[in-house]
Short mmCIF file of C-alpha atoms in Angstrom, two decimals:
data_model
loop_
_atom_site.label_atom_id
_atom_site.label_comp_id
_atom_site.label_asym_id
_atom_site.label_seq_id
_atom_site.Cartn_x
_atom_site.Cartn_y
_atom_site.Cartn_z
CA UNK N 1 11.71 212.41 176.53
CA UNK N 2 11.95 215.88 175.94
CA UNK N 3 11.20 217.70 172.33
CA UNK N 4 13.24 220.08 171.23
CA UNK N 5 12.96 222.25 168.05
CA UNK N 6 14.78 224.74 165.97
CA UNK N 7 12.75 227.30 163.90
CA UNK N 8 15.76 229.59 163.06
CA UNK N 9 19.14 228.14 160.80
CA UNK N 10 20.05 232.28 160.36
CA UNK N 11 19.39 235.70 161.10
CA UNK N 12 16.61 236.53 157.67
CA UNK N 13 15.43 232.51 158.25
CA UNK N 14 11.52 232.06 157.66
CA UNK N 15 9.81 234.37 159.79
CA UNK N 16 6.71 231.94 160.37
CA UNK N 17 8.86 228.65 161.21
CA UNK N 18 8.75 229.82 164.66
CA UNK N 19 4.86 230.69 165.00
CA UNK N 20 4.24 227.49 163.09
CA UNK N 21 6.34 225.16 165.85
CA UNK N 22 4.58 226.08 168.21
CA UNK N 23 0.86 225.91 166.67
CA UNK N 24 2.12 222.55 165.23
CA UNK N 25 2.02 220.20 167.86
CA UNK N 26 4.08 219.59 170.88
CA UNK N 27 7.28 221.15 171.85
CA UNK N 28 8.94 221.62 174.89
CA UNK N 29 11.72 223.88 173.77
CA UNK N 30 12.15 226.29 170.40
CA UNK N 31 15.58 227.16 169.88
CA UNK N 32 16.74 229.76 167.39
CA UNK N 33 20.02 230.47 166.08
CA UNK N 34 20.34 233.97 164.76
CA UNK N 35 24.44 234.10 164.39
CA UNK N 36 26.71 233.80 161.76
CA UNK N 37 30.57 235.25 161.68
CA UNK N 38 30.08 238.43 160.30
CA UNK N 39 26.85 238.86 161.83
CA UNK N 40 28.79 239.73 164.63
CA UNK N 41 30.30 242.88 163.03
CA UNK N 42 27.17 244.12 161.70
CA UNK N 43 25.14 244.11 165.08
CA UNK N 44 28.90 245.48 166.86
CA UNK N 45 28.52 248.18 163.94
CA UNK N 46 24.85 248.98 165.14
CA UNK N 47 25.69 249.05 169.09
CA UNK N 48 28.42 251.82 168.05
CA UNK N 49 25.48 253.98 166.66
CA UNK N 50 22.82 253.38 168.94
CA UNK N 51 23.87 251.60 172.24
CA UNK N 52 20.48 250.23 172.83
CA UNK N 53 21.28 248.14 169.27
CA UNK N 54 23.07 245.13 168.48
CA UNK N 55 21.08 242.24 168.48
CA UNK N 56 18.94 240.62 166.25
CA UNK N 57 15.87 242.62 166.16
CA UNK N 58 13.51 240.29 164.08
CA UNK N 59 13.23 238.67 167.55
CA UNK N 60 11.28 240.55 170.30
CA UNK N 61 8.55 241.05 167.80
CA UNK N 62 8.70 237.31 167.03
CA UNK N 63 8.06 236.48 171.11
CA UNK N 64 5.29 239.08 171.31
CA UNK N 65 3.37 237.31 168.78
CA UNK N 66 3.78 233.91 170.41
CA UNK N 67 4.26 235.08 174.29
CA UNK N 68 0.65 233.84 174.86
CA UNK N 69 1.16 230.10 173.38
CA UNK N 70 4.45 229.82 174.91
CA UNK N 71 3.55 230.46 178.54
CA UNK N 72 0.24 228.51 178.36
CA UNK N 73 2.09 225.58 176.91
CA UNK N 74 5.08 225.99 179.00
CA UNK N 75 7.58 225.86 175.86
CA UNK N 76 10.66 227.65 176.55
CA UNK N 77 12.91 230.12 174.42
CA UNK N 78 16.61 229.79 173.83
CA UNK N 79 18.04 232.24 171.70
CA UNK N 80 21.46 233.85 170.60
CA UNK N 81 19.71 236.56 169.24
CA UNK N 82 21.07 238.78 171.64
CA UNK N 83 24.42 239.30 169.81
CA UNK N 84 26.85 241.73 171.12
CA UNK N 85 23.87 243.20 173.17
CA UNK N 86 22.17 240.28 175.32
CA UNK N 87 21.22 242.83 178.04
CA UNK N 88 19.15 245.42 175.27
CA UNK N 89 17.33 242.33 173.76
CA UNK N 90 15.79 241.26 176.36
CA UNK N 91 14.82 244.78 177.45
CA UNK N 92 13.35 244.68 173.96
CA UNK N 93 11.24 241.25 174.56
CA UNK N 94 10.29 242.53 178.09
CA UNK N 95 8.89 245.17 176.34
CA UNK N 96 7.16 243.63 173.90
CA UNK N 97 5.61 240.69 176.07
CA UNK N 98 5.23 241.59 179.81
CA UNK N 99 4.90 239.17 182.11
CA UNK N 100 7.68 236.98 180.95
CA UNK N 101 10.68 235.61 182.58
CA UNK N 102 13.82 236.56 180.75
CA UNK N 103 17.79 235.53 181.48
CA UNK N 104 20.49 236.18 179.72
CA UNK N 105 24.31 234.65 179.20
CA UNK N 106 27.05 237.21 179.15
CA UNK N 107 30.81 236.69 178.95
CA UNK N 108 31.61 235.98 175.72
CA UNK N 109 32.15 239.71 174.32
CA UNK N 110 36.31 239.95 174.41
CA UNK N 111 36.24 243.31 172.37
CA UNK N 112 37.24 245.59 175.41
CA UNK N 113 39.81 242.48 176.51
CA UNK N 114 41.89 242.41 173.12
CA UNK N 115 44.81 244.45 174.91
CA UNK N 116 45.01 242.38 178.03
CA UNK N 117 44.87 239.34 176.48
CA UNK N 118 47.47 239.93 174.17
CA UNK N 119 49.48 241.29 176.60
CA UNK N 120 49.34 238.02 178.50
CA UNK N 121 50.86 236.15 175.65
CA UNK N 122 48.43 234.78 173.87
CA UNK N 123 49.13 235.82 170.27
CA UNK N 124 45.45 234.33 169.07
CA UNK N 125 47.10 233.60 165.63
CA UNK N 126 44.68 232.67 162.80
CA UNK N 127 43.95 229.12 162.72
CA UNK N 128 44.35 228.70 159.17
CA UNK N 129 47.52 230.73 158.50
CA UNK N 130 49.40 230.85 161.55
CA UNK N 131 49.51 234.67 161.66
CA UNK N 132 49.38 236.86 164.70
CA UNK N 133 46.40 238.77 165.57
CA UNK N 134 49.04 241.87 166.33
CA UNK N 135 49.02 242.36 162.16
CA UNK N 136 45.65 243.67 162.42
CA UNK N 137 44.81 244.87 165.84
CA UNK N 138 43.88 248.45 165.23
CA UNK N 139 41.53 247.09 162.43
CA UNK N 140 38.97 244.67 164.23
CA UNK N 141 35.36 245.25 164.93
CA UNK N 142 34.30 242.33 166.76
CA UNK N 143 35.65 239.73 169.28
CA UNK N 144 33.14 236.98 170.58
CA UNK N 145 34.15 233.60 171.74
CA UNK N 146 32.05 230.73 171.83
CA UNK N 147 30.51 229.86 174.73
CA UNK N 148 29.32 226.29 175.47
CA UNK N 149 25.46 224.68 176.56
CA UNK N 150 26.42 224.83 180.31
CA UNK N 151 25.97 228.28 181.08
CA UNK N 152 22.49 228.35 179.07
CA UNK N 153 21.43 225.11 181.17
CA UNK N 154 22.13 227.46 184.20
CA UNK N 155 19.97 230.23 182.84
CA UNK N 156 16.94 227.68 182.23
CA UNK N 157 17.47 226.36 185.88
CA UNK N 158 16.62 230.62 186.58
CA UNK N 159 12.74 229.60 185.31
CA UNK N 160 13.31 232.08 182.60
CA UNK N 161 10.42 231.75 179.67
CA UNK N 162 13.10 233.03 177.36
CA UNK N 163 16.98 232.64 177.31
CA UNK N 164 19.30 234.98 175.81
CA UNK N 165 22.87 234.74 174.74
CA UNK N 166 25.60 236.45 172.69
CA UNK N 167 27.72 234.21 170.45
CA UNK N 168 27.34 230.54 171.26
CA UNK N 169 27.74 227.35 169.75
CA UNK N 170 25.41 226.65 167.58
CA UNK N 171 24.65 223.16 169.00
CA UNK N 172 24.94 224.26 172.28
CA UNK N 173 21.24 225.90 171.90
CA UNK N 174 19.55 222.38 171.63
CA UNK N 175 22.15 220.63 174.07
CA UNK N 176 21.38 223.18 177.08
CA UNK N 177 17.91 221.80 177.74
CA UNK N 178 19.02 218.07 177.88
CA UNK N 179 21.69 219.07 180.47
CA UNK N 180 18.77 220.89 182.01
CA UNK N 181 16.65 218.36 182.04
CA UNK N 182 18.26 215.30 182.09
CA UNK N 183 21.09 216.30 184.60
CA UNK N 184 23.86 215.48 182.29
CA UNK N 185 27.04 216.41 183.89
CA UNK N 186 29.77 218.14 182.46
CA UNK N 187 32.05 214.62 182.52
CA UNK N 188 29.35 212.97 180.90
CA UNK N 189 31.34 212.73 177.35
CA UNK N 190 28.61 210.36 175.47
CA UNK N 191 25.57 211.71 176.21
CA UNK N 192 27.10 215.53 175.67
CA UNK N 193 28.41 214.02 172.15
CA UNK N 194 24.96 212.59 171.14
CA UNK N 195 23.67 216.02 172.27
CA UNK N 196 26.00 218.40 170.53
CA UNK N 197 25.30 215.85 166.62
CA UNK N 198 21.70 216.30 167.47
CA UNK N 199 22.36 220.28 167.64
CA UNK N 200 23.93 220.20 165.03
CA UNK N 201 21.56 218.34 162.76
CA UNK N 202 18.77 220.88 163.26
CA UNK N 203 20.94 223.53 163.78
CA UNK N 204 20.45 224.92 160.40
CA UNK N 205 16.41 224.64 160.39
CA UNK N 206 14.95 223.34 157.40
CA UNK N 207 18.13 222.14 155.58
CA UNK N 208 17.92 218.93 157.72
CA UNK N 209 14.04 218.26 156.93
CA UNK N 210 14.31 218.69 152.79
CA UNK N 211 15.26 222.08 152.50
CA UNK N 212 18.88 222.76 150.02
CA UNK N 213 18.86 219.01 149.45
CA UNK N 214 21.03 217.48 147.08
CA UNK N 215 19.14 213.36 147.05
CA UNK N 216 16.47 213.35 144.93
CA UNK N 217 15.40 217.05 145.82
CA UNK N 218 12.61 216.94 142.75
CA UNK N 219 10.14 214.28 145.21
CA UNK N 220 10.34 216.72 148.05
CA UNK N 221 6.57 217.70 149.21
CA UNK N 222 5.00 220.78 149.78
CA UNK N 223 8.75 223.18 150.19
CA UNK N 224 6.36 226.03 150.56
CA UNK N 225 5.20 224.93 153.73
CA UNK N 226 8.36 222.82 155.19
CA UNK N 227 8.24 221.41 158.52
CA UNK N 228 11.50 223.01 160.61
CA UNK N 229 13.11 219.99 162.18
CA UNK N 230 12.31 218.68 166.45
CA UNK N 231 14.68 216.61 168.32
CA UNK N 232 12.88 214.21 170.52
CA UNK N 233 15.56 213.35 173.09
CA UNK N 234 16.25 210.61 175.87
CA UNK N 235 17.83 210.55 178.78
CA UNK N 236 20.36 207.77 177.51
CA UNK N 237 21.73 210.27 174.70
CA UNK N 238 19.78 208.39 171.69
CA UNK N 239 17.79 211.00 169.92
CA UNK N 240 14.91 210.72 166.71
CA UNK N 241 14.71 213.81 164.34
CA UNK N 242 11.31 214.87 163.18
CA UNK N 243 8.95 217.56 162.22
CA UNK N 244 4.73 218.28 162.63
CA UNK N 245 2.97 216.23 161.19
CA UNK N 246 1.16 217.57 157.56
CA UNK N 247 4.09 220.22 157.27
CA UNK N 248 6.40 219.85 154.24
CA UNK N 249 9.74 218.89 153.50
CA UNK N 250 11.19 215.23 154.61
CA UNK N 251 13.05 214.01 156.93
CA UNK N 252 15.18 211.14 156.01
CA UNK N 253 18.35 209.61 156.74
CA UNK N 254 20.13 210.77 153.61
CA UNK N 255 19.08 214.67 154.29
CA UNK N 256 20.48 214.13 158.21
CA UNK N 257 23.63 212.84 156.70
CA UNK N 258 23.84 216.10 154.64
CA UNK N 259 23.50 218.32 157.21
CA UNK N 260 26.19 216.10 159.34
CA UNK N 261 28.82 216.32 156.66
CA UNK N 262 27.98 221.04 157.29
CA UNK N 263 30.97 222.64 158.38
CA UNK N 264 32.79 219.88 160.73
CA UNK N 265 36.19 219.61 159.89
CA UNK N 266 37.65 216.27 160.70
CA UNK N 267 34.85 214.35 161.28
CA UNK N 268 36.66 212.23 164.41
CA UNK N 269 37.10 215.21 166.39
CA UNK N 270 34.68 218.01 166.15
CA UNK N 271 35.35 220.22 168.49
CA UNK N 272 33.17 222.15 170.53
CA UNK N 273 33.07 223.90 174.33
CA UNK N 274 31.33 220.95 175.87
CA UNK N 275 33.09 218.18 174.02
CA UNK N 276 35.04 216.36 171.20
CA UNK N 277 32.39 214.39 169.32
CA UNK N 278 33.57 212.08 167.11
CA UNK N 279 31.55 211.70 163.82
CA UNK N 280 32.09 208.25 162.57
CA UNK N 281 30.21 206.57 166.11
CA UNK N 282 26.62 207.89 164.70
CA UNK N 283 24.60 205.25 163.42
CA UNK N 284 21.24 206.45 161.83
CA UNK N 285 18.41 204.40 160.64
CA UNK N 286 15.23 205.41 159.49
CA UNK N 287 12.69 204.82 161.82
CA UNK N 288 9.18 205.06 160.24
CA UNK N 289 7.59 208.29 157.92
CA UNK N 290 9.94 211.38 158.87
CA UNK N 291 11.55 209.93 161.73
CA UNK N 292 15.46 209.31 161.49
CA UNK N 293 16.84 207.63 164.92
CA UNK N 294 20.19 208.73 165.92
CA UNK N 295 22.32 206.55 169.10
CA UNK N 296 25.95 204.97 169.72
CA UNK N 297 27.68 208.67 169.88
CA UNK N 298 31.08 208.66 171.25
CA UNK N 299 32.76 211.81 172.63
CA UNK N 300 35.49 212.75 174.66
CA UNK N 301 36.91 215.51 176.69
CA UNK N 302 36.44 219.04 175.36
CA UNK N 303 39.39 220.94 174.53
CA UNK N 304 41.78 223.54 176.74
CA UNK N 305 41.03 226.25 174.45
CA UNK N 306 38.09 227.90 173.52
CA UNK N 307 37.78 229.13 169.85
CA UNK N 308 37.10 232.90 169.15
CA UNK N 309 35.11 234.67 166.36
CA UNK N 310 37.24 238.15 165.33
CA UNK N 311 35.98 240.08 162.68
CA UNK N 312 38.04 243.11 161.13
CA UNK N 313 38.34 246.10 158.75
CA UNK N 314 40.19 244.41 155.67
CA UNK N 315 39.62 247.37 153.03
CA UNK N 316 36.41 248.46 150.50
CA UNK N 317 34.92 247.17 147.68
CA UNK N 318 32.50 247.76 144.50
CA UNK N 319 30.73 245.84 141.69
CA UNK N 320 29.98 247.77 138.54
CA UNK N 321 27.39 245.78 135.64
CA UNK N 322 26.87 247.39 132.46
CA UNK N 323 24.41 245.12 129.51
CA UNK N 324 25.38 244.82 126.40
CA UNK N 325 22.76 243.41 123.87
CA UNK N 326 23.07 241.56 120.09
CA UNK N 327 25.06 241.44 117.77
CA UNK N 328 28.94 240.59 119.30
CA UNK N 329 27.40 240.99 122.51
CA UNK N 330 30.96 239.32 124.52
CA UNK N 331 32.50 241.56 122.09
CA UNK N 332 30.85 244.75 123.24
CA UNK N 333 31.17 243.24 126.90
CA UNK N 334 35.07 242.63 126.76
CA UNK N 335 35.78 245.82 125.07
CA UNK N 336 33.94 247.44 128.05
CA UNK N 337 36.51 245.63 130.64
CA UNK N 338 39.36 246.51 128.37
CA UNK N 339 38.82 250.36 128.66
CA UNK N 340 37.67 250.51 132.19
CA UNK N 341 40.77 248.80 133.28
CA UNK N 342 42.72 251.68 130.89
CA UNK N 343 41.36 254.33 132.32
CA UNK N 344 41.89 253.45 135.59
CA UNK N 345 45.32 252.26 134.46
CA UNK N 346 45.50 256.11 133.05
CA UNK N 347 44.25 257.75 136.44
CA UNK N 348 47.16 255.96 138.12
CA UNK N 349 44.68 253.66 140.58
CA UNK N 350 45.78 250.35 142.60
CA UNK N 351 43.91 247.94 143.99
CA UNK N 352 44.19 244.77 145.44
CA UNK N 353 42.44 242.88 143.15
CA UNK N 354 40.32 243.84 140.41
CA UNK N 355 37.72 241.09 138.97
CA UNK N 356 35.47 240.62 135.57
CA UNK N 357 32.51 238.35 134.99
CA UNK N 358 30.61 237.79 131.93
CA UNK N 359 27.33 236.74 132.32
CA UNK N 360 24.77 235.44 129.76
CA UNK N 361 27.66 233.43 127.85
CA UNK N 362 26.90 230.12 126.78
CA UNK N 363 29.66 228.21 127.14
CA UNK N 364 29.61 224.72 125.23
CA UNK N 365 31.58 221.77 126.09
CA UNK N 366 32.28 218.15 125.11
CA UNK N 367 30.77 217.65 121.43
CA UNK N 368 29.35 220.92 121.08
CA UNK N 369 32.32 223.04 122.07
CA UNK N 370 33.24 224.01 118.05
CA UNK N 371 29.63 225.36 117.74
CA UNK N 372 29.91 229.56 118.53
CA UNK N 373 26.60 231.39 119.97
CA UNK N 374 26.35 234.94 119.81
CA UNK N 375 24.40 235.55 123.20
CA UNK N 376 21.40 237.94 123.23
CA UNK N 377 22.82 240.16 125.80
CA UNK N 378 25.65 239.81 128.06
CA UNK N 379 26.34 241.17 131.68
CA UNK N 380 29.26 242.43 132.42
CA UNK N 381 30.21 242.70 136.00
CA UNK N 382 33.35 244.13 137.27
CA UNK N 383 34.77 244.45 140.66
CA UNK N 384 37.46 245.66 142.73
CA UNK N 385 38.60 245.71 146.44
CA UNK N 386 41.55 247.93 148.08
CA UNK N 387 43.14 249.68 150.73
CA UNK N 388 41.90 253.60 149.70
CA UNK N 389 38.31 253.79 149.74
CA UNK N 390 39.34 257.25 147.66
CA UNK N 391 40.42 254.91 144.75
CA UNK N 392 37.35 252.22 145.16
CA UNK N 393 34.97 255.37 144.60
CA UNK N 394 36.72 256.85 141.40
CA UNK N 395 36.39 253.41 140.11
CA UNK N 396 32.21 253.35 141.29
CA UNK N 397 32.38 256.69 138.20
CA UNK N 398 33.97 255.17 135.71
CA UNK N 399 31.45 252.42 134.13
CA UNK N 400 28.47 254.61 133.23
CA UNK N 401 30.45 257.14 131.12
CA UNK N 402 30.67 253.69 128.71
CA UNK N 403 27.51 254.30 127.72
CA UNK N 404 28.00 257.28 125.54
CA UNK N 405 31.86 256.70 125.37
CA UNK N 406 32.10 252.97 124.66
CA UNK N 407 30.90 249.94 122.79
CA UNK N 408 27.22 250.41 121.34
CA UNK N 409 24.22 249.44 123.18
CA UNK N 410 24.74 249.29 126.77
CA UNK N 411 22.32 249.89 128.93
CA UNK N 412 21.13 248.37 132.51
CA UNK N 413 22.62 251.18 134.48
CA UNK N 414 19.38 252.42 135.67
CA UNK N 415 20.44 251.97 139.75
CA UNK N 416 23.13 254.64 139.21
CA UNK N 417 26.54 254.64 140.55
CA UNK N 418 27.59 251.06 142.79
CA UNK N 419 28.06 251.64 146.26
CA UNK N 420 31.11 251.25 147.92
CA UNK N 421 31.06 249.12 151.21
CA UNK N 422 33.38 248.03 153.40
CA UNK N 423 34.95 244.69 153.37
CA UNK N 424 34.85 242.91 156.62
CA UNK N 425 36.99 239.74 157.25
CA UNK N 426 36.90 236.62 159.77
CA UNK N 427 40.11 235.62 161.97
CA UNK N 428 39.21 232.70 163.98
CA UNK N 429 41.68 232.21 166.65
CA UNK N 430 42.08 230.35 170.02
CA UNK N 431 41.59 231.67 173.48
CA UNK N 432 43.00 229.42 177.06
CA UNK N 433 39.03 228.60 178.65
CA UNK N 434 39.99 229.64 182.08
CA UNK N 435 40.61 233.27 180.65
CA UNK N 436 37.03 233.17 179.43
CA UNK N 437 33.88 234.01 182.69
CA UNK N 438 30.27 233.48 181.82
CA UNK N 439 27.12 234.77 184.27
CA UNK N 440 23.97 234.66 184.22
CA UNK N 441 21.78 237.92 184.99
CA UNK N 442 17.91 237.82 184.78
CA UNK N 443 16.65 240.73 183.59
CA UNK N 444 13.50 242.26 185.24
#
């Protein structure tokens, strides 16, 4: 049996979940999983300014303060913190703990392949509308596929105290160090399956062991000092979720079911690089204070194509909030929409979409709708995205005039003018496996 725990669900997750794992009792593995779609963008953004950036930087300070524990107790690291710079991380953890193995797991970066892939056919059309990535070539930022747990077994096998990868599957982080371990083999459907549902139960940290949980969330102990979720695995593929004990938060079959039902699509065939596991083969029991046992996973072959994470330039946006306060508060608020929207009207600016929220507003229903509430103070918020970022910023001047030149009473405008940002989108596509090559490089 081999334990294996997760003490990151996102980059900006709990910076002490990680310390505390491995002060808390026994582990033999701490994964953490830093990436999220447009993460990707944001670190390829950073690399374009500074070439030694682009990965998650919360996390060579995070090994220097537990390099000491981790190669006394033998624990190893497995990380895709090194984001679209695996190679600069791990210069970055070298530096800040000395003495300490590191590997890292290239290959998934596509970026500088866009052109030759295309040009081989492959029209990597979005998944969910069919449309070809050609429609917004000259606009994307970031290309990452996602690589499976079999190249990150291989960079364990290196003796590396810390692995690093780019974009991964998220699962893939806990399932390495069973392949490692138990010498699963790449045929071994099962076993891979039970692997990849036990990744992805404690793949998002705390939300497995009572953290965002919908069943009876009030009785949940001690959420300021919840215990981050550890896999104790077999050899056979069964597998019992758990956490410290004396930390906070539960773990309990209906909080694992939760987390199952996160992002999976149809549950008989989720789909990752190593597999196809299919969902409805778990059975769970509970299996004693903050244990839930998990066995009887069935999976099958993975699939032909591997599925890629594209993120891309899709225009600029801004939110503008003015307060209005009592009496005919939604009055003063709506008559603030109606003339923004005129003037820009009278300035002769499109956009895409432009977008007004009220907050503040009671809104009654059922028996109580006749009654009429005149709130307080009201928020308005409005927003806009478009094409000319020229346009976006003549809108980001146009609220605060209101307070001298419309309704009476506004005020919370004290942070100025809204910034305009840039709005980046998410293409997932599909790229043939055999055009993707990992390697593993340890870095000295």
């Amino acid at each position: 049996m081999i334990r294996i725990a997760n003490g990151q669900g996102f980059w900006g997750d709990w910076l002490e979940a990680p310390v505390r794992l491995v002060d808390g009792g026994p582990i033999d593995y701490l994964t953490l999983d830093y990436l999220a779609e447009v993460t990707m963008s944001i670190l390829q953004k950073q690399r374009q300014a500074d070439p030694e950036h682009g990965y998650a930087r919360d996390f060579p300070p995070l090994i220097g303060r537990i390099a000491g524990r981790i190669r006394d107790r033998g624990i190893k690291v497995i990380a895709n913190a090194g984001g679209v710079n695996p190679v600069a991380c791990a210069r970055a953890v070298l530096k800040a703990a000395p003495g300490l193995k590191v590997a890292v797991v290239l290959g998934d970066d596509i970026l500088g392949r866009m052109d030759e892939l295309l040009s081989q056919g492959n029209e990597m059309r979005n998944i969910d509308t069919g449309e070809p990535l050609a429609s917004i070539r000259e606009h994307i930022l970031s290309a990452n596929v996602y690589i499976g747990a079999f190249p990150l077994a291989e960079a364990l096998a290196t003796g590396a105290d810390v692995v690093i990868s780019g974009r991964c599957a998220d699962a893939a982080l806990v399932l390495a160090p069973m392949i490692h371990r138990f010498g699963w083999a790449a045929d071994d459907w099962d076993k891979l399956a039970s692997g990849i549902v036990a990744g992805h139960i404690i793949e998002c940290g705390a939300q497995c062991s009572g953290g965002n949980c919908q069943v009876d969330w009030q009785s949940i102990p001690d959420l300021a000092n919840i215990g981050y979720p550890i896999v104790e695995a077999e050899p056979d593929g069964s597998f019992t979720v758990t956490k410290h004990p004396g930390t906070g938060g539960r773990i309990h079959s209906h909080g694992v079911k939760e987390q199952l039902l996160y992002e999976i699509g149809d549950p008989r065939q989720y789909m990752t690089p190593d597999c196809v596991a299919d969902f409805t083969t778990i059975r769970l029991e509970d299996a004693g204070l903050d244990r839930v046992h998990g066995c009887g996973i069935q999976g099958g072959p993975r699939p032909p194509m591997l599925k890629a994470s594209i993120s891309y330039h899709a225009g600029w946006k801004a939110s503008g909030t003015l307060v209005y306060s009592w009496p005919q508060a939604i009055e003063k608020a709506h008559a603030a929409d109606r003339i923004t929207r005129q003037r820009l009207d009278q300035l002769g600016l499109r956009f895409d979409e432009i977008y007004t929220e009220y907050f503040g507003v009671n809104a009654c229903h059922g028996p109580a709708a006749h009654a009429v509430h005149d709130p307080t103070e009201v928020q308005v918020r409005i927003s806009m995205r478009g094409p000319d970022k020229r346009a976006v910023d003549r809108f980001t001047r146009e609220m605060i005039p209101l307070v001298l030149t419309g309704p009476p009473g506004g005020t919370g405008y004290g942070e100025g003018r809204p910034d305009v940002r840039q709005i980046v989108a998410y293409w997932p596509a599909l790229v043939p496996r055999d055009e993707i090559h990992t390697r593993v490089e340890v870095v000295e």
